[in-house]
mmCIF file of N, CA and C in Angstrom:
data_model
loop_
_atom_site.group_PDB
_atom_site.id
_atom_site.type_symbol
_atom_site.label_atom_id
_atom_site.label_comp_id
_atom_site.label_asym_id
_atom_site.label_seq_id
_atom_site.Cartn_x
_atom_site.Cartn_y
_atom_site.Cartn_z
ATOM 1 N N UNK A 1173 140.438 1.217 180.068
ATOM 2 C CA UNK A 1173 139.280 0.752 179.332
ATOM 3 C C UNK A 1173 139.047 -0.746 179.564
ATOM 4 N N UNK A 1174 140.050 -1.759 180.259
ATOM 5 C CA UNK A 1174 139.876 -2.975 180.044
ATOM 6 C C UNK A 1174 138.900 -2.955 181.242
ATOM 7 N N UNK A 1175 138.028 -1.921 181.867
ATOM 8 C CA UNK A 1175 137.314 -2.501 183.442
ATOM 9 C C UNK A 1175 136.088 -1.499 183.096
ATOM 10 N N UNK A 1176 135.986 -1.293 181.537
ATOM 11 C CA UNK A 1176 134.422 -0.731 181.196
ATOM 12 C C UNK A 1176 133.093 -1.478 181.638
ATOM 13 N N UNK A 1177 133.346 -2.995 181.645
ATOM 14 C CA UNK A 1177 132.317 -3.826 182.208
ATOM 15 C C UNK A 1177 131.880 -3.708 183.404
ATOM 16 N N UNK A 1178 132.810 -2.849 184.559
ATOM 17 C CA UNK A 1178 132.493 -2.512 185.526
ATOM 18 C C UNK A 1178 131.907 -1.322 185.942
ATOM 19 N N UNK A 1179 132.213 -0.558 185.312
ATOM 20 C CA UNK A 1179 131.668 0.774 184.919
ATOM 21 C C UNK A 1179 130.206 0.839 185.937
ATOM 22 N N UNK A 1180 128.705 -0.020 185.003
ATOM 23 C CA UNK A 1180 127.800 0.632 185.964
ATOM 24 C C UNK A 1180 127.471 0.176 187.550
ATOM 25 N N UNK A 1181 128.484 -1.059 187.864
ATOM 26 C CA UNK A 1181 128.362 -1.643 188.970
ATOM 27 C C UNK A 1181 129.384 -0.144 190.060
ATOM 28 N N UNK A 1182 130.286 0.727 189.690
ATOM 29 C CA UNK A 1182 131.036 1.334 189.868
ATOM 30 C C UNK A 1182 130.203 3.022 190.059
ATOM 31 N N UNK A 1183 129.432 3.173 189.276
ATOM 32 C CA UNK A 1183 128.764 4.169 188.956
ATOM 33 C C UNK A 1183 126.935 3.704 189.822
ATOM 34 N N UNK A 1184 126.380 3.192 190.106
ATOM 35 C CA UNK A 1184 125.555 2.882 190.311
ATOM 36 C C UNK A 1184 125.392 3.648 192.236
ATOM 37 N N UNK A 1185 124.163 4.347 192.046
ATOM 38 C CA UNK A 1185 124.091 5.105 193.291
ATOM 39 C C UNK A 1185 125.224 6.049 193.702
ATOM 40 N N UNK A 1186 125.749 6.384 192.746
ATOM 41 C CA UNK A 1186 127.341 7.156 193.293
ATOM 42 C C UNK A 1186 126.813 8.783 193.175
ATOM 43 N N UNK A 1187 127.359 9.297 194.271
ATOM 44 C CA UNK A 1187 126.897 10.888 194.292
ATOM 45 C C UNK A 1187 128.239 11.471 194.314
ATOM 46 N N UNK A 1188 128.890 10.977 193.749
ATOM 47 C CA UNK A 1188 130.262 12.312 193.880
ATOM 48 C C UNK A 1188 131.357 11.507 192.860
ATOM 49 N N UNK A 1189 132.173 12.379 192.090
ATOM 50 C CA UNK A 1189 133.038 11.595 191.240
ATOM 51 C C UNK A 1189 134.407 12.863 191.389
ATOM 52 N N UNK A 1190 135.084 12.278 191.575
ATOM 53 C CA UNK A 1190 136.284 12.928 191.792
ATOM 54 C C UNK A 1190 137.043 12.504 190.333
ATOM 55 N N UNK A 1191 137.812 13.185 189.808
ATOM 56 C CA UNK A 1191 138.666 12.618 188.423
ATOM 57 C C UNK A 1191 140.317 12.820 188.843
ATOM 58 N N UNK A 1192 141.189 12.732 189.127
ATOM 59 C CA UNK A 1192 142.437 12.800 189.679
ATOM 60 C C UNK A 1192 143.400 12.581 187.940
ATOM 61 N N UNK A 1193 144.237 13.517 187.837
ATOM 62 C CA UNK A 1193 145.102 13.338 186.655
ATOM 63 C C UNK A 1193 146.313 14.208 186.627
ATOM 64 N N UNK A 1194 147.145 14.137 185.633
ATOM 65 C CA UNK A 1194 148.370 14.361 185.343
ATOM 66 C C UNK A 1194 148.647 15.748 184.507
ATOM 67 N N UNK A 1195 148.550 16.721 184.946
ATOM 68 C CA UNK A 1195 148.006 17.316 183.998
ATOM 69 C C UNK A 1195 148.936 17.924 183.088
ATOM 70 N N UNK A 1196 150.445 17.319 182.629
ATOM 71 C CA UNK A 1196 151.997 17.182 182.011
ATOM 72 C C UNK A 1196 151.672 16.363 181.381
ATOM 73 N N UNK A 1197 150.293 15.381 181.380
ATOM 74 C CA UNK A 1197 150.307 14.247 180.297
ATOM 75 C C UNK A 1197 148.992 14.846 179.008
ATOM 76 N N UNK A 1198 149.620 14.863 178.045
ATOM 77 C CA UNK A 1198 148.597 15.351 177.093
ATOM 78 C C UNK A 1198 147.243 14.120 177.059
ATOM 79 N N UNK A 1199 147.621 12.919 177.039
ATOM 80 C CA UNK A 1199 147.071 11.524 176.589
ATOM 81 C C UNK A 1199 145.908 11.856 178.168
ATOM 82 N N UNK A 1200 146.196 12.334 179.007
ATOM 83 C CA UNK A 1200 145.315 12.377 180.496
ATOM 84 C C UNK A 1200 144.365 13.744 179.842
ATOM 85 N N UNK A 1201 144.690 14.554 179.572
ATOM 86 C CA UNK A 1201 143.899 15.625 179.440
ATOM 87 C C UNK A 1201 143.064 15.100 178.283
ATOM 88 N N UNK A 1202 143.194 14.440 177.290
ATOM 89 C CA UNK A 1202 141.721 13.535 176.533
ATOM 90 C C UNK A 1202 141.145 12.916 177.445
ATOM 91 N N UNK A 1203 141.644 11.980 177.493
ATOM 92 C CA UNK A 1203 141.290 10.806 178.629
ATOM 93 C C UNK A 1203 139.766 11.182 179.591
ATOM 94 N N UNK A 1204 140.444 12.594 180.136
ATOM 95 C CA UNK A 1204 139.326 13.169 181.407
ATOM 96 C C UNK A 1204 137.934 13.529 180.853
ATOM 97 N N UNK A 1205 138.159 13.325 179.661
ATOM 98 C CA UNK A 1205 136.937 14.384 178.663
ATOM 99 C C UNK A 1205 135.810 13.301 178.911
ATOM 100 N N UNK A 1206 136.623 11.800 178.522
ATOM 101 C CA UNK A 1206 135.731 10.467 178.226
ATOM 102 C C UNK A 1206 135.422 10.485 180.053
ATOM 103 N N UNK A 1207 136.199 10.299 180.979
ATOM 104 C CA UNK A 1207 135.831 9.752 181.900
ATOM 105 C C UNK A 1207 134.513 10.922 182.483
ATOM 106 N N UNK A 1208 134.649 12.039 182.056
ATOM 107 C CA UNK A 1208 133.511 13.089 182.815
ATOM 108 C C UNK A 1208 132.344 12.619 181.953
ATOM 109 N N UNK A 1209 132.280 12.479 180.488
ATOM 110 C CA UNK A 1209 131.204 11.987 180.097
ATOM 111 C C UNK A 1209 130.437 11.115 180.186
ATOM 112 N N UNK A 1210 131.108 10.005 180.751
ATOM 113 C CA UNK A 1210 130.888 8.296 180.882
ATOM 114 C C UNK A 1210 130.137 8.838 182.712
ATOM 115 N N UNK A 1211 130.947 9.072 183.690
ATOM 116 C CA UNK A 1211 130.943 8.841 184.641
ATOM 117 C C UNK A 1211 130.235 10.235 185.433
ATOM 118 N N UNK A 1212 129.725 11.736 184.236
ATOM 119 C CA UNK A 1212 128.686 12.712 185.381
ATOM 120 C C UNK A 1212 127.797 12.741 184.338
ATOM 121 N N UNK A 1213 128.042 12.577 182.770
ATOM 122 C CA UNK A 1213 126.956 13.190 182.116
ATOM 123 C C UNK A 1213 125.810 12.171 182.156
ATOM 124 N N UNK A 1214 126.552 10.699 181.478
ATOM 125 C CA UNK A 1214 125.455 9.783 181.358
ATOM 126 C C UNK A 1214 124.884 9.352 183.096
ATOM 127 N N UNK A 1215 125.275 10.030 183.467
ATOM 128 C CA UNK A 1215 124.977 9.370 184.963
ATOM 129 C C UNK A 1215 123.157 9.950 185.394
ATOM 130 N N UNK A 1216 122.714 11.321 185.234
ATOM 131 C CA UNK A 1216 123.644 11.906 184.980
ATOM 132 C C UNK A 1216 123.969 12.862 186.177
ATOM 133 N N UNK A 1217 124.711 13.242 186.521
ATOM 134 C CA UNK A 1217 125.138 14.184 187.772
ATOM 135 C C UNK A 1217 125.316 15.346 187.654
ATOM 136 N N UNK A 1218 125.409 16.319 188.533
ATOM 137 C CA UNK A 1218 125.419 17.620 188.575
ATOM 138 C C UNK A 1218 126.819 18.408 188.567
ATOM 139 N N UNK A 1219 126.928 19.136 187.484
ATOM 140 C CA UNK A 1219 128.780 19.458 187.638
ATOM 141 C C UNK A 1219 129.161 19.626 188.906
ATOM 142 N N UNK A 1220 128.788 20.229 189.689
ATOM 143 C CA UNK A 1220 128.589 20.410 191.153
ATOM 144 C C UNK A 1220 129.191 18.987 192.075
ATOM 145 N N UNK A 1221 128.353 18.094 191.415
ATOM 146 C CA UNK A 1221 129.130 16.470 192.158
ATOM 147 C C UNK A 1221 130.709 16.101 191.881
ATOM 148 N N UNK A 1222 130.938 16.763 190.718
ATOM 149 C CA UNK A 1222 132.271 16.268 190.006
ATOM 150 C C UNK A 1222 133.632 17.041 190.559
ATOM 151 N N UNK A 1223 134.440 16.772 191.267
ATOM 152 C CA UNK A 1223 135.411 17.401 191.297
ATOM 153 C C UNK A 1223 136.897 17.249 190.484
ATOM 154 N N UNK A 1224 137.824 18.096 189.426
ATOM 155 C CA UNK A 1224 138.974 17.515 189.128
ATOM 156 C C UNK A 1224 140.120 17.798 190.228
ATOM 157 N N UNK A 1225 141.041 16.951 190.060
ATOM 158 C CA UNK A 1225 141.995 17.516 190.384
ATOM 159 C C UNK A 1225 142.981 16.917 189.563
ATOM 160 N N UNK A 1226 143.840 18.492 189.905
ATOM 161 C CA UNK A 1226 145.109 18.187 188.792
ATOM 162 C C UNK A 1226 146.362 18.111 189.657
ATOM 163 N N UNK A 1227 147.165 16.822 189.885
ATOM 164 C CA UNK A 1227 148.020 16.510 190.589
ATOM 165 C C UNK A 1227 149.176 16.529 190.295
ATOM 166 N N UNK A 1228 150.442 17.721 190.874
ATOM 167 C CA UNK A 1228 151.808 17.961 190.327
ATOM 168 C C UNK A 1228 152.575 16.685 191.320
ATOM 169 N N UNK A 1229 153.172 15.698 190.382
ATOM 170 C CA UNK A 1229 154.138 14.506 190.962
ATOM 171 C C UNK A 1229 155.271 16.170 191.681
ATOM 172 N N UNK A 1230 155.825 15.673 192.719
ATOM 173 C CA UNK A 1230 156.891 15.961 193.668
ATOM 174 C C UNK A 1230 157.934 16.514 192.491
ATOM 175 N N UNK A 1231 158.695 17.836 192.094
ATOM 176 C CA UNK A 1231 159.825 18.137 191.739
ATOM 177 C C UNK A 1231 159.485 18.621 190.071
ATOM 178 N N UNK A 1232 157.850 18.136 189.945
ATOM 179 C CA UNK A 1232 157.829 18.525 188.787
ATOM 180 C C UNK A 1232 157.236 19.818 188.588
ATOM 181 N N UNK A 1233 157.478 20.426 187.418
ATOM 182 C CA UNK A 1233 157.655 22.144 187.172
ATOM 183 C C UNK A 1233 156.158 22.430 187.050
ATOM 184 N N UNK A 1234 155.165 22.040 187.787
ATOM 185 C CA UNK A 1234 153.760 21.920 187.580
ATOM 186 C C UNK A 1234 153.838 23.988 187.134
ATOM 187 N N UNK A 1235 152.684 23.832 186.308
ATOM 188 C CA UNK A 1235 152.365 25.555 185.858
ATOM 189 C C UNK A 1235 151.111 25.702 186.295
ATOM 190 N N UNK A 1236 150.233 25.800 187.657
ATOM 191 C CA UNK A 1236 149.239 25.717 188.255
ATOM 192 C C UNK A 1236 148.520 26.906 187.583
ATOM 193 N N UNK A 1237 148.988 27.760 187.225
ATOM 194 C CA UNK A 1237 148.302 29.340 186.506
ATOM 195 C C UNK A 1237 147.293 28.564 185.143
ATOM 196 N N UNK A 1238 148.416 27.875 184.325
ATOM 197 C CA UNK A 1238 147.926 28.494 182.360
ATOM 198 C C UNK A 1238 147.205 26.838 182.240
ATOM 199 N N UNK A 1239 146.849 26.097 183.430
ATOM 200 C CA UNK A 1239 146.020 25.211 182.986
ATOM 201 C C UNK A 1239 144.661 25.235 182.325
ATOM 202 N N UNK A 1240 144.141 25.372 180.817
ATOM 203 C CA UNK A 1240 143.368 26.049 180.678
ATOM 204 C C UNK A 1240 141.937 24.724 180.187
ATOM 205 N N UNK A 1241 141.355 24.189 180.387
ATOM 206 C CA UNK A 1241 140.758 22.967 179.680
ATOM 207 C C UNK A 1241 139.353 23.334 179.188
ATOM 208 N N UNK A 1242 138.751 22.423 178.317
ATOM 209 C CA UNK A 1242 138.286 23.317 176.839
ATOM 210 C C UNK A 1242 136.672 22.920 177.898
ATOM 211 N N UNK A 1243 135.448 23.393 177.441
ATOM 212 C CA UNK A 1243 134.362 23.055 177.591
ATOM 213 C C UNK A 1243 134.164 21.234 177.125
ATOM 214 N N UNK A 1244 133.306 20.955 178.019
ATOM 215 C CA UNK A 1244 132.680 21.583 179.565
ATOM 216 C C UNK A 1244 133.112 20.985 180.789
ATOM 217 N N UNK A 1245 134.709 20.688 180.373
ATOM 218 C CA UNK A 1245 135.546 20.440 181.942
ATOM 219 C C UNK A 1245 136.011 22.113 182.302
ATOM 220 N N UNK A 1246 135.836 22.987 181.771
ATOM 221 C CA UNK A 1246 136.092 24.318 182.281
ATOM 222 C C UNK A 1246 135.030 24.718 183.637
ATOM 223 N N UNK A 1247 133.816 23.865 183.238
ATOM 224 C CA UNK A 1247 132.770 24.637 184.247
ATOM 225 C C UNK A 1247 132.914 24.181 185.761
ATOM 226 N N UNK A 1248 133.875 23.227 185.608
ATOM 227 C CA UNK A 1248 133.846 21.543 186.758
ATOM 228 C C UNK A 1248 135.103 22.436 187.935
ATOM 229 N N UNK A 1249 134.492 22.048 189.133
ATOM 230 C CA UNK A 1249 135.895 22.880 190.288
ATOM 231 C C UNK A 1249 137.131 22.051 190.057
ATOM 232 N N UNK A 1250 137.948 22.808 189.402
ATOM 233 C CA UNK A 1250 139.360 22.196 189.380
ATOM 234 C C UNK A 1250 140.383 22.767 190.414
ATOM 235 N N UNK A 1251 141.190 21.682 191.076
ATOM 236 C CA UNK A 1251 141.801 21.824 192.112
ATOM 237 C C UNK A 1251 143.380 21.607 191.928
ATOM 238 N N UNK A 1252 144.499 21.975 192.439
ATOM 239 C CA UNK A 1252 145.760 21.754 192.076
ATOM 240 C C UNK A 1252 146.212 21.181 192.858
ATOM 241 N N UNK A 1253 147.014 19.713 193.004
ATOM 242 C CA UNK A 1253 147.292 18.941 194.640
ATOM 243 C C UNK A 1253 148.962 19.220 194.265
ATOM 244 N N UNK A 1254 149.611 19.694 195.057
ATOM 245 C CA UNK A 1254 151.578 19.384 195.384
ATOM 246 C C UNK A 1254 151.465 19.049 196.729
ATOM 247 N N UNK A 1255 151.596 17.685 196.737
ATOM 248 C CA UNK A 1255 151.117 17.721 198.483
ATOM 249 C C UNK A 1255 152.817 17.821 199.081
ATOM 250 N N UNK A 1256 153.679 18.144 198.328
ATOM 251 C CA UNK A 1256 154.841 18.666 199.271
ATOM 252 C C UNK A 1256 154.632 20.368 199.598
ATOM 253 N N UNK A 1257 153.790 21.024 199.068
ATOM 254 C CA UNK A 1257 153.917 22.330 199.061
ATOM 255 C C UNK A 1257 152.794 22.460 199.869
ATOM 256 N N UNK A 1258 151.566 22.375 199.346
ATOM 257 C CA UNK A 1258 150.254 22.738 200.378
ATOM 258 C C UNK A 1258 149.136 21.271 200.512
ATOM 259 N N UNK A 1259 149.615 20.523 201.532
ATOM 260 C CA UNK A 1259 148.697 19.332 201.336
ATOM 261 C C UNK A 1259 147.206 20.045 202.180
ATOM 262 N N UNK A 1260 147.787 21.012 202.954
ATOM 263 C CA UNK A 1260 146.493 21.900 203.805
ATOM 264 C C UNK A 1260 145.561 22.270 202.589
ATOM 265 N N UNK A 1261 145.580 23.135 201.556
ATOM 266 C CA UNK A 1261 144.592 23.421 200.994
ATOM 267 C C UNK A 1261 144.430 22.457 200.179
ATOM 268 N N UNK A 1262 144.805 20.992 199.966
ATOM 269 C CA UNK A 1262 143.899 20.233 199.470
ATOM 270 C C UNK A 1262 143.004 19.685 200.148
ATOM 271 N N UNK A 1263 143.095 19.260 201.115
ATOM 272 C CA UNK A 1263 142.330 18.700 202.676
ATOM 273 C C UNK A 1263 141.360 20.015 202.656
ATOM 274 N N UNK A 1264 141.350 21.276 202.517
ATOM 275 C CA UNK A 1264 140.246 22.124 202.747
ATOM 276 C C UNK A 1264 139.664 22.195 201.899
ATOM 277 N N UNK A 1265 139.780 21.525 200.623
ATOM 278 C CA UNK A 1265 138.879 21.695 199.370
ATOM 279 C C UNK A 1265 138.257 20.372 199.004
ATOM 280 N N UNK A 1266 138.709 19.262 199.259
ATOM 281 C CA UNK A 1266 138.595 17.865 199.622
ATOM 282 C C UNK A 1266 137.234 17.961 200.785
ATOM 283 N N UNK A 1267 137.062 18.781 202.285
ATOM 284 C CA UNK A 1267 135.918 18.721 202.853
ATOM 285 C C UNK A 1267 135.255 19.968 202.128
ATOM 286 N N UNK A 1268 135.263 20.890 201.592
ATOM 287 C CA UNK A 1268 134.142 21.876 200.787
ATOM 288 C C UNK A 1268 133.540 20.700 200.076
ATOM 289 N N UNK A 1269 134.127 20.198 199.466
ATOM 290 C CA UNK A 1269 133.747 19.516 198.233
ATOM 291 C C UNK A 1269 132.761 18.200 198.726
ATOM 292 N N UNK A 1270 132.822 17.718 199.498
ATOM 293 C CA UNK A 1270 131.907 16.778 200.675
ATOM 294 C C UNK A 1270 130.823 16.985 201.166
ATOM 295 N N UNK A 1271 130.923 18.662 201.593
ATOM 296 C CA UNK A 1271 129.742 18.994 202.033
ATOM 297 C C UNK A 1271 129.156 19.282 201.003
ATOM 298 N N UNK A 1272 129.327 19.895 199.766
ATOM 299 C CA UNK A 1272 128.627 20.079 198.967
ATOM 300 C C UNK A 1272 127.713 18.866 198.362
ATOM 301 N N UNK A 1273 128.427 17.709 198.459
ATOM 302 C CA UNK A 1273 127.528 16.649 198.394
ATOM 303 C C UNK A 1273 126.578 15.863 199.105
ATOM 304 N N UNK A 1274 127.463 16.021 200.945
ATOM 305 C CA UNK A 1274 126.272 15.740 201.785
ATOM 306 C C UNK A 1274 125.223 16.968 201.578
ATOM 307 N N UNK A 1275 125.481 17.924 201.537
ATOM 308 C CA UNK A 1275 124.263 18.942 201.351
ATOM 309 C C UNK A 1275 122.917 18.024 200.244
ATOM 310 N N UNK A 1276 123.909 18.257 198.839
ATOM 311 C CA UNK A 1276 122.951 17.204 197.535
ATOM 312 C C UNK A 1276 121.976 16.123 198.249
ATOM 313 N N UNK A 1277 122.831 15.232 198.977
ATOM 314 C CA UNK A 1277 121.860 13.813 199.443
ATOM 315 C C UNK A 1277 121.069 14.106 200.242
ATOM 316 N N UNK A 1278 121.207 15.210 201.100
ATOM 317 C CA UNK A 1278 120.456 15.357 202.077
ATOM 318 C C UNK A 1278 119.031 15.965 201.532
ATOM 319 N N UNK A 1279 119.378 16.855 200.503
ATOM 320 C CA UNK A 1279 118.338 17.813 199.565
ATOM 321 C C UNK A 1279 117.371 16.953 198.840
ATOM 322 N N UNK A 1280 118.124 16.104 198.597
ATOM 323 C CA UNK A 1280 116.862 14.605 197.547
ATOM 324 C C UNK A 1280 116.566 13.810 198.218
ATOM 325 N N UNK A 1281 116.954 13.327 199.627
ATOM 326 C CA UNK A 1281 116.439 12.402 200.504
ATOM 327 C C UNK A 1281 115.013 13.272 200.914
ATOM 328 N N UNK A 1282 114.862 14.508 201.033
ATOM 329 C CA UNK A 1282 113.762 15.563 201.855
ATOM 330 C C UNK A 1282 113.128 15.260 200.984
ATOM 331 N N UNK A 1283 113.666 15.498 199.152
ATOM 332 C CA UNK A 1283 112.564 15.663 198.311
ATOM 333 C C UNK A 1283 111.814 14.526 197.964
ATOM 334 N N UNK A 1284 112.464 13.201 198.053
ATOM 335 C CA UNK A 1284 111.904 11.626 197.710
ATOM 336 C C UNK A 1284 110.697 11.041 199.421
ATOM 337 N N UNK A 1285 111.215 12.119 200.313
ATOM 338 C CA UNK A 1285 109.978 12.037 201.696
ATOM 339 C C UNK A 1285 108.986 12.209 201.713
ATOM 340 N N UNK A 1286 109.299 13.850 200.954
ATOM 341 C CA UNK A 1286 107.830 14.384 200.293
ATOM 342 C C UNK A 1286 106.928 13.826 199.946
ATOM 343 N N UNK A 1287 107.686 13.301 198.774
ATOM 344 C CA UNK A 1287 107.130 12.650 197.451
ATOM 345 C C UNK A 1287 106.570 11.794 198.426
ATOM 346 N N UNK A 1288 106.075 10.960 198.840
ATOM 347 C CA UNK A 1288 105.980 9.807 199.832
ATOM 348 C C UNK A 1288 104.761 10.033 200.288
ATOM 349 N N UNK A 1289 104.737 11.516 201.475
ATOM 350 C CA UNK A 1289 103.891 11.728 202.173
ATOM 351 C C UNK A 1289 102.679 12.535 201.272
ATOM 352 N N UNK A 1290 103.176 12.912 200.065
ATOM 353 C CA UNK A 1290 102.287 13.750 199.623
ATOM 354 C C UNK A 1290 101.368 12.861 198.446
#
């Protein structure tokens, strides 16, 4: 919270927000609620732009199944990173998740052309 002042210089023109957390820390699973609100709703962005991921530190007993999080981080693509176990399917969900946004910019750049010529 001490770099809220930075916030809309941080947020300003941003098409994609990734949230990265702990998900063994109860204090992170609040935490994410504020940062999705601050950083897709007031923005505001498309759940679609937002990706979580929930990152198991190395050795820890991560429970990738019963992660269950309440509305409306339920609707948001949540991803599980052990990058000792499968750093491959994070890297393949990491570029899904890219294109889905170059797709977005590309979709509102056509539509703001339009707008232009028409």
């Amino acid at each position: 919270a001490r770099f809220e002042t930075c916030w809309p210089a941080l947020m300003k023109d941003s098409h994609g927000v990734i949230i990265i957390f702990n998900p063994e820390l109860p204090s992170h699973l609040k935490e994410i609620e504020m940062w999705y609100s601050c950083f897709v709703q007031q923005q505001p962005l498309l759940d679609s732009q937002c990706l979580l991921v929930a990152h198991h530190k190395p050795g820890s007993a991560g429970d990738t199944e019963n992660l269950s999080l309440a509305y409306p981080l339920n609707k948001l693509k949540l991803i599980h990173s052990n990058l000792e176990e499968d750093p491959e399917d994070v890297r393949m969900e990491f570029l899904k998740y890219f294109k889905t946004i170059i797709t977005l910019m590309n979709e509102s750049r056509e539509r703001e052309e339009m707008s232009i010529i028409s």
